[in-house]
Amino acid sequence: MCGIIGYIGEKQAAPILIDGLKKLEYRGYDSSGVGVISSGPNGGMRPVPSKVILRKSHGKIQNLEELIKSRPFPESCIGISHTRWATHGAPNRVNAHPHSDCEGKILIVHNGIIENYEPLRDALRKRGHRIVSDTDTEVVAHLIEENNRGDLVQAVQKAIKQLDGAFALAIISSDYPDTLIAARVGSPLIIGLGKNENFVASDVPAILEHTKKIIYLKDQQMAVLKKDSVRVFWFGGKAVKPKVDVVKFHMDAVQKQGYAHFMLKEIHEQPDVLAQMIKSRLKGNQVILDGFGLTEAQLKGIKNIALIACGTAYHAGLVGRYVIEKLTGIPVMVDAASEFRYRDPIVDKSTLIVAISQSGETADTLAAVREAKSKGGKVIAICNVVGSSLTREADGVLYTHAGPEIGVASTKAYVAQIAMLYLMALKLSAHRKKIAARARLRIIRDFKRVPALYKDILKHKNAIAVIARKNSHFGCFLFLGRNVNYPSALEGALKLKEISYIPAEGYPAGEMKHGPIALIDEYRAVVCIAPQSEVYEKMISNMQEIRARKGKIIAIATEGDQAIKAHANHVVYIPKTNSLLTPLLVALPLQLIAYYIAVQLGCDVDQPRNLAKSVTVE
Ligand code: F6R
């Protein structure tokens, strides 16, 4: 939520900042801004004092770029910038970051929420400060101003002591044109190390073009960046010798590479993501879960499992519950992380907590993890982003290594999450007698075939696009599934509504008669997930009930099932596989249906309204 990039070096700051912001636009895109410090001689005639120069705009970064083109910055080698997802205050120019102090000398950009900003703001106003925006952020600039006694670092230290909440901050001041300060609590912030240049950013893609050497700033740490040095220390002042990581991914990973949208590119990456996971995690029939952090004895001692996650990752957890219970017999609870804390969950030392998150920065998931740990539970993270907050707080990490996911709607991360849950279930099943060894081996064999089956489905994507287009006029969709594919129905509905804005409900098909059937008429489309399985006949009955009420049906069925055509208006086929594995396969046509409908409706697929990629506020 919100993206930050700052630069200090020898190059012109503004183009680097704008370019970096575009890579972070997935984090928020309702307004943006760049602030730089100009300094130096005025044509060699007389020294000109440094001053800050700001350009801010509402809407997407393109607007900001056009503004800067029409009113270019003067020369400047230091600056900070921000793309916003509004929390406090409307998404307009005034509330866009950077924010400044009364004198317009200090500039700050912020990701997170300052929870006590109202009393701070009221007190600052009483002391004569002019606060012009509705944001929680602006108070920080004024607090720094108030505490500035000739040492910017100390002023920042004193100011942040007064803050409650979460923040990643980047700060510059025209009185210190050779210094860029970064500080974090709760919200992610990284430092990029270059040659005679250094960077601060919310996430790696923003600076990947310039450096692969990264310091992941920890909570309660600050950094002072000069063009040729970086000093990291705890808020209290104690110096830190930071670990420098070298990130592996290439620029291709954060570019569209000819695809119309990141979402489509990421959908196409899924077979490779799965193949890579299988290669590294399955040696013969043995599941290798490096990072799990549990001994064989601890694995045997697990009495129950709690899966916690938000949104799409929560749906992955719901699939995981079916799979783990069926393969291991271990009771599993699944909670939306935002609810977990409030229901006083029964968790103890024998509970394995599995927190699932693409970003590893989702505030509710992190809060749920802290709650679970406080009750003695052991926490394993299934996470995509290396070094994220979740991975640092968990006792063990299973990285999905799906590569950067830029499209706001999660696709490859979801598939990687459920694949990892299958692997976890297979690993745990080796210690239990819930399924026969031969059956377990058959699942492993079929699991290994999934990447190839994905490629088969992708060959038919044009046919899926035609079906999607034909149904894009429906004003309301219902997604129905049973058993392992009930969560698939939830996920299919979520994908559609978030990128096309069409109201869509996911339901267990058996529940349809208990209410949603009232929705059915000739103006509703119903996606029925009905691959061959033990609940197939029941799905067919549901489809007959829908047809009897004139509802229009898109069925997702197993290749070769000709009979289903009699009950559906359109059929999308997936290859035959073990019924337990079908959520992995049906995810793909569901993503494609949502994608092509959204494109047909002219929606902004990669940056749907009101959404942001990672939700770092509760
Ligand atoms: C939907 C989507 C969100 C995320 C949710 C959790 O397409 O992407 O629902 O799944 O915000 O995010 P992570 O996985 O980063 O914790």
XYZ file of C-alpha atoms and ligand atoms in Angstrom:
634
model
C 0.000 0.000 0.000
C 1.778 3.099 -1.281
C 5.148 2.942 -2.963
C 8.265 4.864 -2.056
C 11.470 5.441 -3.969
C 14.297 7.799 -3.067
C 17.598 8.506 -4.804
C 20.901 10.115 -3.896
C 23.856 10.039 -6.275
C 25.387 11.779 -9.252
C 22.657 11.283 -11.856
C 19.506 13.316 -12.349
C 17.107 12.131 -9.664
C 13.733 12.868 -11.276
C 13.810 10.393 -14.213
C 15.052 7.628 -11.891
C 12.270 8.386 -9.433
C 9.526 8.489 -12.047
C 10.738 5.257 -13.570
C 10.881 3.617 -10.138
C 7.389 4.820 -9.292
C 6.028 3.146 -12.404
C 7.441 -0.155 -11.145
C 5.703 0.422 -7.809
C 2.380 1.553 -9.226
C 0.862 -1.818 -8.286
C 1.111 -0.709 -4.649
C -1.288 2.186 -5.120
C -2.182 4.591 -7.859
C -4.581 7.284 -6.753
C -2.049 10.119 -6.665
C 1.703 10.557 -6.788
C 4.484 13.045 -6.321
C 8.201 13.726 -6.641
C 10.269 16.122 -4.552
C 13.909 16.987 -5.253
C 16.486 19.318 -3.814
C 18.043 21.658 -6.314
C 21.368 23.186 -5.420
C 24.572 24.557 -6.855
C 25.822 27.619 -8.626
C 23.509 29.710 -10.712
C 25.364 29.748 -14.001
C 28.564 30.113 -11.988
C 27.640 33.693 -11.080
C 26.623 33.307 -7.445
C 25.810 30.479 -5.040
C 22.127 29.664 -4.811
C 20.789 28.133 -1.610
C 19.373 24.639 -1.928
C 15.639 24.446 -2.151
C 13.046 21.752 -2.451
C 10.942 21.519 -5.563
C 7.750 19.527 -5.661
C 5.502 18.154 -8.367
C 2.341 16.316 -7.338
C -0.664 15.060 -9.196
C -3.876 13.167 -8.593
C -4.531 9.904 -10.455
C -2.014 7.646 -12.111
C 1.705 8.248 -12.480
C 1.184 9.138 -16.116
C -0.451 12.388 -14.933
C 2.602 13.181 -12.831
C 4.895 12.406 -15.731
C 2.990 14.807 -17.983
C 3.120 17.496 -15.308
C 6.884 17.107 -14.992
C 7.258 17.271 -18.767
C 5.387 20.563 -18.830
C 7.215 21.917 -15.750
C 10.620 20.190 -15.718
C 12.738 19.983 -12.602
C 16.029 21.864 -12.410
C 19.201 19.785 -12.038
C 19.101 17.670 -8.925
C 20.821 14.519 -7.718
C 18.681 13.837 -4.652
C 14.966 13.287 -4.334
C 12.096 11.219 -2.949
C 8.830 10.130 -4.518
C 5.621 8.310 -3.731
C 2.622 6.631 -5.306
C -0.362 6.620 -2.983
C -3.222 4.375 -1.947
C -5.302 6.708 0.182
C -5.988 5.889 3.816
C -6.421 9.311 5.452
C -7.733 12.034 3.201
C -9.175 11.986 -0.299
C -6.972 10.985 -3.225
C -6.196 14.502 -4.469
C -3.172 16.680 -5.177
C -2.980 18.258 -1.722
C -2.973 14.896 0.016
C -0.435 13.406 -2.397
C 3.070 12.908 -0.996
C 5.734 14.269 -0.486
C 4.552 16.413 2.418
C 6.531 19.226 3.908
C 6.981 21.338 7.038
C 5.870 24.962 7.461
C 8.979 26.386 5.825
C 8.873 23.967 2.917
C 12.396 22.748 3.623
C 11.752 19.201 4.833
C 10.099 16.658 2.553
C 8.799 13.280 3.575
C 7.078 10.323 1.936
C 5.342 7.661 4.000
C 3.834 4.205 3.695
C 1.738 2.967 6.637
C -0.567 4.623 9.144
C 0.287 7.016 11.969
C -2.394 5.981 14.435
C -2.006 8.934 16.814
C -1.851 11.602 14.111
C -4.977 13.423 15.303
C -3.693 14.436 18.775
C -0.282 15.147 17.224
C -1.871 17.348 14.557
C -4.044 19.237 17.053
C -1.049 19.878 19.304
C 1.107 20.991 16.369
C -1.615 23.399 15.230
C -1.815 24.854 18.749
C 1.920 25.416 18.597
C 1.457 27.394 15.386
C 2.159 24.835 12.636
C 0.288 25.209 9.350
C -1.020 21.787 8.362
C -2.535 21.818 4.918
C -3.448 18.226 4.067
C -5.861 15.688 5.568
C -3.173 13.028 5.782
C -1.691 11.337 8.807
C 1.722 11.794 7.162
C 2.120 15.537 7.211
C 2.480 15.672 11.018
C 5.788 13.838 10.708
C 7.335 16.634 8.627
C 6.242 19.184 11.240
C 7.524 17.079 14.126
C 10.921 16.870 12.412
C 10.860 20.634 11.875
C 10.074 21.203 15.543
C 12.873 18.928 16.725
C 15.504 20.227 14.320
C 18.358 21.800 16.267
C 20.922 21.589 13.505
C 21.051 17.792 13.257
C 18.515 16.230 10.881
C 19.177 12.657 12.023
C 18.515 13.549 15.639
C 15.418 15.504 14.649
C 14.059 12.439 12.841
C 14.903 10.206 15.822
C 13.026 12.526 18.183
C 10.055 12.866 15.828
C 9.533 9.147 15.257
C 9.638 8.477 18.999
C 6.296 10.287 19.146
C 4.629 8.133 16.481
C 2.312 5.181 17.053
C 1.485 2.874 14.157
C 3.314 1.650 11.103
C 5.612 3.612 8.888
C 8.219 3.441 6.209
C 9.608 6.933 5.761
C 12.023 8.630 3.399
C 13.086 12.137 4.318
C 15.172 14.907 2.743
C 15.767 18.533 3.677
C 17.115 21.439 1.676
C 19.353 22.301 4.653
C 21.072 18.892 4.204
C 21.272 18.394 0.441
C 23.715 15.499 0.764
C 21.538 13.348 3.030
C 18.587 11.015 2.556
C 17.106 9.392 5.672
C 15.009 6.228 5.802
C 13.209 4.689 8.784
C 10.784 1.821 9.238
C 8.359 0.241 11.677
C 5.918 -2.279 10.286
C 5.974 -1.217 6.617
C 8.613 -2.576 4.243
C 11.615 -0.525 3.198
C 14.778 -1.546 1.398
C 18.055 0.176 0.671
C 19.704 -0.359 -2.721
C 23.467 0.007 -2.899
C 25.000 1.419 -6.071
C 28.311 2.936 -7.137
C 28.310 6.582 -6.100
C 24.554 6.321 -5.730
C 22.154 4.775 -3.253
C 18.441 4.149 -3.192
C 15.591 3.630 -0.801
C 12.412 1.880 -1.945
C 9.353 -0.053 -0.836
C 10.181 -2.998 -3.019
C 12.945 -4.410 -5.195
C 11.401 -3.862 -8.688
C 11.675 -0.079 -8.232
C 15.475 -0.185 -8.216
C 16.297 -3.461 -9.928
C 17.470 -1.663 -13.034
C 20.152 0.115 -10.995
C 21.317 -2.420 -8.439
C 20.788 -5.934 -7.164
C 22.524 -5.284 -3.841
C 19.848 -4.842 -1.220
C 19.658 -4.207 2.512
C 16.276 -5.154 3.963
C 15.783 -2.587 6.700
C 14.354 -4.127 9.883
C 11.685 -2.722 12.171
C 13.025 0.062 14.386
C 15.968 0.666 12.069
C 17.009 3.885 10.357
C 19.459 4.474 7.545
C 21.355 7.584 6.552
C 22.216 7.539 2.872
C 24.888 9.708 1.278
C 25.821 9.246 -2.355
C 28.821 7.102 -1.379
C 27.838 5.576 1.971
C 24.980 4.031 3.898
C 24.869 3.968 7.688
C 22.257 1.744 9.376
C 21.399 1.944 13.072
C 18.624 1.195 15.534
C 16.286 4.037 16.469
C 18.171 4.306 19.768
C 21.390 5.040 17.850
C 23.267 1.724 18.123
C 25.060 0.995 14.830
C 24.094 -2.082 12.768
C 26.292 -3.994 10.346
C 23.583 -4.741 7.800
C 23.412 -7.900 5.745
C 23.634 -7.174 2.031
C 21.543 -9.545 -0.093
C 21.997 -9.950 -3.818
C 18.580 -10.398 -5.412
C 18.379 -13.028 -8.090
C 15.578 -11.963 -10.364
C 16.135 -10.308 -13.674
C 14.494 -7.184 -15.171
C 12.369 -9.444 -17.424
C 10.538 -10.535 -14.304
C 9.157 -7.034 -13.818
C 8.354 -6.229 -17.455
C 5.355 -7.260 -19.539
C 7.489 -8.875 -22.239
C 4.968 -8.356 -24.988
C 1.882 -9.400 -23.026
C -0.991 -6.910 -22.963
C -1.105 -7.033 -19.172
C 1.002 -8.287 -16.283
C -1.955 -10.451 -15.276
C -1.873 -12.290 -18.600
C 1.899 -12.658 -18.422
C 1.660 -14.029 -14.896
C -1.095 -16.464 -15.915
C 1.236 -17.770 -18.635
C 4.116 -18.105 -16.189
C 2.181 -20.620 -14.087
C 3.372 -23.829 -15.777
C 6.991 -22.757 -15.217
C 6.334 -21.720 -11.622
C 4.819 -25.145 -10.939
C 7.524 -27.019 -12.835
C 10.223 -25.184 -10.898
C 8.528 -25.959 -7.598
C 8.208 -29.627 -8.486
C 11.845 -29.775 -9.569
C 13.127 -28.300 -6.339
C 10.656 -29.870 -3.907
C 10.117 -33.391 -5.219
C 13.114 -35.686 -5.389
C 11.673 -38.865 -6.820
C 8.697 -39.441 -4.561
C 10.216 -37.651 -1.610
C 8.921 -34.224 -0.648
C 11.712 -31.817 0.307
C 10.482 -28.934 2.395
C 13.690 -27.035 3.143
C 12.794 -24.096 5.291
C 9.984 -25.916 7.081
C 12.026 -25.652 10.248
C 10.428 -28.691 11.947
C 12.169 -31.903 12.911
C 10.619 -35.244 11.956
C 9.588 -35.641 15.619
C 7.913 -32.240 15.626
C 6.104 -33.113 12.399
C 4.731 -36.240 14.046
C 3.637 -34.209 17.074
C 1.344 -31.840 15.145
C -2.204 -32.270 16.492
C -3.949 -29.590 14.463
C -3.199 -26.970 11.840
C -4.407 -23.377 11.548
C -4.180 -21.746 8.139
C -4.392 -17.956 8.180
C -4.403 -15.595 5.221
C -6.339 -12.857 3.432
C -8.180 -12.656 0.121
C -6.921 -14.984 -2.558
C -4.357 -16.460 -0.170
C -7.270 -17.298 2.169
C -8.905 -19.190 -0.685
C -5.650 -21.097 -1.131
C -5.909 -21.938 2.571
C -9.449 -23.264 2.072
C -8.180 -25.597 -0.658
C -5.377 -26.584 1.717
C -7.846 -27.592 4.414
C -9.542 -30.153 2.144
C -6.252 -31.516 0.914
C -4.484 -31.732 4.285
C -7.456 -33.314 6.042
C -7.998 -35.834 3.244
C -4.335 -36.837 3.053
C -3.321 -36.680 6.697
C -6.400 -36.754 8.920
C -5.021 -33.772 10.843
C -7.831 -31.342 11.755
C -7.379 -28.014 9.980
C -8.982 -24.665 10.694
C -8.814 -21.835 8.194
C -9.276 -18.229 9.171
C -9.391 -14.953 7.356
C -6.457 -13.348 9.140
C -8.521 -10.230 9.826
C -10.898 -12.342 11.949
C -8.447 -14.745 13.566
C -7.482 -12.478 16.453
C -10.991 -11.595 17.439
C -12.383 -15.087 17.905
C -9.903 -16.134 20.565
C -8.678 -19.134 18.538
C -7.756 -22.376 20.283
C -4.058 -22.622 19.557
C -1.336 -24.275 21.606
C 2.105 -25.832 21.239
C 0.768 -28.739 19.217
C -0.828 -26.397 16.650
C 1.049 -25.724 13.447
C 0.154 -22.256 12.184
C 0.601 -21.738 8.470
C 0.419 -18.114 7.358
C -0.045 -17.750 3.611
C 0.831 -14.516 1.854
C 2.188 -13.456 -1.509
C 3.678 -10.205 -0.256
C 4.485 -11.191 3.308
C 3.460 -7.652 4.265
C -0.305 -7.990 4.733
C -1.006 -6.254 8.038
C -3.847 -8.564 9.127
C -1.814 -11.680 8.400
C 1.111 -10.325 10.386
C -1.167 -9.413 13.286
C -2.715 -12.907 13.256
C 0.761 -14.476 13.265
C 1.720 -12.435 16.330
C -1.492 -13.534 18.070
C -0.819 -17.197 17.259
C 2.781 -16.973 18.435
C 1.721 -15.381 21.692
C -0.349 -18.523 22.316
C 2.636 -20.783 21.777
C 1.927 -21.904 18.206
C 4.745 -22.611 15.786
C 4.405 -20.463 12.648
C 5.383 -21.495 9.136
C 5.032 -18.968 6.323
C 4.121 -19.824 2.756
C 5.344 -16.688 1.099
C 6.533 -15.342 -2.242
C 8.555 -12.287 -1.295
C 11.994 -13.086 0.047
C 12.926 -11.156 3.168
C 9.410 -9.783 3.750
C 8.128 -9.084 7.273
C 6.238 -12.381 7.482
C 9.296 -14.416 6.610
C 11.234 -12.698 9.352
C 8.572 -13.296 11.977
C 7.819 -16.919 11.121
C 9.692 -19.891 12.608
C 10.040 -21.467 9.179
C 9.464 -20.334 5.592
C 8.361 -22.221 2.505
C 9.102 -19.852 -0.343
C 6.876 -20.226 -3.378
C 9.478 -18.528 -5.626
C 6.824 -17.559 -8.167
C 8.771 -14.403 -9.102
C 7.464 -10.862 -8.716
C 3.689 -10.654 -9.090
C 2.886 -7.195 -10.443
C -0.742 -7.588 -11.575
C -2.905 -6.564 -8.635
C -5.111 -9.625 -9.061
C -3.186 -12.590 -7.732
C -2.780 -15.501 -10.173
C 0.552 -17.316 -10.146
C 1.017 -16.640 -6.444
C -2.329 -18.374 -5.721
C -1.461 -21.414 -7.794
C 1.970 -21.582 -6.160
C 0.363 -21.322 -2.708
C -2.000 -24.210 -3.323
C 0.789 -26.263 -4.881
C 2.863 -25.698 -1.747
C -0.069 -26.789 0.422
C -0.329 -30.023 -1.598
C 3.372 -30.611 -1.021
C 2.963 -29.924 2.674
C 0.022 -32.318 2.867
C 2.002 -34.990 1.009
C 4.935 -34.504 3.363
C 2.757 -34.803 6.467
C 0.870 -37.751 5.007
C 4.066 -39.813 5.003
C 3.886 -39.854 8.806
C 0.211 -40.768 9.052
C -1.782 -43.738 7.893
C -4.701 -41.789 6.452
C -4.160 -42.881 2.856
C -2.509 -45.974 1.455
C 1.084 -45.615 0.276
C 0.065 -46.547 -3.283
C -2.634 -43.859 -3.403
C -0.125 -41.314 -2.128
C 2.320 -42.245 -4.871
C -0.423 -41.895 -7.495
C -1.140 -38.346 -6.294
C 2.562 -37.492 -6.462
C 2.703 -38.880 -10.003
C -0.333 -36.842 -11.091
C 0.956 -33.749 -9.314
C 4.137 -33.905 -11.388
C 2.025 -33.819 -14.559
C 0.215 -30.610 -13.655
C 2.620 -28.176 -15.436
C 2.141 -30.045 -18.719
C -1.646 -30.000 -18.224
C -1.467 -26.243 -17.707
C 0.173 -25.898 -21.088
C -2.653 -27.943 -22.621
C -5.285 -25.633 -21.136
C -3.402 -22.556 -22.344
C -3.574 -23.922 -25.915
C -7.345 -23.383 -25.689
C -7.196 -19.877 -24.283
C -8.723 -18.352 -27.438
C -11.802 -20.539 -27.057
C -12.055 -19.445 -23.412
C -11.731 -15.813 -24.545
C -14.662 -16.268 -26.929
C -16.839 -17.707 -24.160
C -15.812 -14.878 -21.822
C -16.648 -12.207 -24.378
C -20.032 -13.789 -25.123
C -20.901 -13.611 -21.440
C -19.401 -10.237 -20.579
C -22.777 -8.460 -20.733
C -24.177 -10.293 -17.694
C -24.606 -7.961 -14.748
C -24.212 -10.650 -12.114
C -22.314 -13.945 -11.854
C -22.603 -16.876 -9.510
C -19.719 -19.350 -9.129
C -20.598 -22.762 -7.768
C -18.396 -25.633 -6.730
C -18.408 -28.494 -4.267
C -15.850 -30.180 -2.073
C -12.286 -29.183 -3.053
C -13.690 -26.855 -5.674
C -15.879 -24.846 -3.357
C -12.835 -22.609 -2.649
C -12.231 -22.512 -6.412
C -15.713 -20.994 -6.774
C -14.840 -18.326 -4.193
C -11.607 -17.530 -5.985
C -13.263 -17.447 -9.436
C -15.814 -14.937 -8.137
C -13.149 -12.813 -6.459
C -11.054 -12.663 -9.641
C -14.031 -11.578 -11.708
C -15.335 -8.937 -9.338
C -11.986 -7.342 -8.593
C -10.959 -6.772 -12.191
C -14.301 -6.364 -14.001
C -16.400 -4.835 -11.157
C -19.231 -7.258 -12.026
C -20.957 -8.409 -8.822
C -19.993 -12.059 -8.421
C -20.714 -14.537 -5.637
C -18.888 -17.765 -4.914
C -20.989 -20.448 -3.236
C -20.855 -24.094 -2.272
C -23.211 -25.546 -4.890
C -25.165 -27.440 -2.229
C -26.034 -24.159 -0.545
C -27.618 -22.731 -3.678
C -31.069 -23.932 -2.717
C -30.761 -22.178 0.623
C -30.881 -18.700 -0.857
C -28.833 -17.824 -3.938
C -31.226 -19.702 -6.231
C -33.471 -16.667 -5.843
C -30.989 -14.784 -8.018
C -31.327 -17.129 -10.976
C -33.113 -15.962 -14.112
C -32.169 -15.452 -17.754
C -30.052 -12.411 -16.819
C -27.616 -14.291 -14.569
C -24.597 -16.285 -15.580
C -23.513 -19.191 -13.419
C -20.057 -20.737 -13.605
C -20.397 -24.362 -12.488
C -17.137 -26.089 -11.591
C -17.904 -29.705 -12.389
C -14.850 -31.834 -13.158
C -15.156 -35.618 -12.785
C -15.196 -36.394 -9.079
C -17.320 -37.977 -6.341
C -19.571 -34.869 -6.368
C -19.999 -34.703 -10.155
C -23.584 -36.026 -10.181
C -24.592 -33.546 -7.519
C -23.130 -30.701 -9.585
C -25.168 -31.896 -12.569
C -28.329 -31.756 -10.442
C -27.490 -28.176 -9.486
C -26.987 -27.307 -13.138
C -30.373 -28.759 -14.005
C -31.958 -26.619 -11.314
C -30.286 -23.523 -12.775
C -31.350 -24.383 -16.337
C -34.910 -24.951 -15.195
C -34.872 -21.322 -14.051
C -33.336 -20.072 -17.318
C -29.924 -19.270 -15.820
C -27.008 -19.289 -18.293
C -24.282 -21.805 -17.456
C -20.578 -21.896 -18.181
C -19.382 -25.324 -17.037
C -15.808 -26.266 -16.270
C -15.601 -29.981 -16.916
C -13.215 -32.822 -17.593
C -12.082 -33.426 -21.156
C -14.219 -36.078 -22.831
C -17.344 -35.255 -20.802
C -19.764 -34.796 -23.699
C -22.836 -35.403 -21.536
C -22.358 -32.133 -19.649
C -23.060 -30.170 -22.841
C -26.747 -30.973 -22.423
C -26.802 -29.011 -19.153
C -24.628 -26.014 -20.006
C -24.577 -23.137 -22.490
C -20.796 -23.288 -22.737
C -18.213 -25.817 -21.595
C -14.540 -25.186 -20.815
C -12.556 -28.398 -20.539
C -9.649 -29.222 -18.275
C -7.545 -32.373 -18.738
C -8.309 -35.462 -16.678
C -6.477 -35.682 -13.373
C -6.925 -36.928 -9.804
C -10.050 -35.176 -8.471
C -8.107 -33.929 -5.438
C -5.808 -31.988 -7.780
C -8.566 -30.303 -9.791
C -8.407 -26.958 -7.863
C -4.935 -26.515 -9.355
C -6.285 -26.963 -12.871
C -9.613 -25.106 -12.663
C -7.808 -22.024 -11.347
C -6.487 -21.384 -14.851
C -9.772 -21.178 -16.819
C -11.311 -19.171 -13.973
C -8.477 -16.640 -14.230
C -8.794 -16.492 -18.010
C -12.581 -16.025 -17.888
C -12.180 -13.094 -15.466
C -9.319 -11.642 -17.507
C -11.065 -11.726 -20.886
C -14.334 -10.370 -19.479
C -12.472 -7.461 -17.868
C -10.585 -6.736 -21.104
C -13.834 -6.869 -23.085
C -15.358 -4.322 -20.688
C -12.352 -2.043 -21.072
C -11.328 -2.332 -17.417
C -7.878 -1.565 -16.102
C -6.900 -5.180 -15.501
C -3.554 -4.668 -13.777
C -4.668 -1.753 -11.631
C -8.321 -2.188 -10.700
C -9.971 0.722 -8.939
C -9.623 1.081 -5.169
C -7.232 -1.853 -4.865
C -3.546 -2.103 -4.112
C -1.255 -5.071 -4.303
C -0.295 -5.405 -0.697
C -2.537 -4.293 2.122
C -0.209 -3.066 4.814
C -2.948 -1.480 6.920
C -5.482 -3.344 9.059
C -6.770 -10.799 -4.911
C -5.605 -10.491 -4.116
C -5.786 -10.240 -2.668
C -4.594 -10.814 -1.879
C -4.697 -10.429 -0.401
C -3.578 -11.019 0.418
O -6.443 -11.079 -6.229
O -4.512 -10.422 -4.615
O -6.986 -10.737 -2.191
O -4.585 -12.197 -2.021
O -4.660 -9.028 -0.289
O -2.339 -10.574 -0.019
P -1.024 -11.349 0.355
O -1.069 -12.673 -0.292
O 0.078 -10.483 -0.173
O -1.002 -11.455 1.845
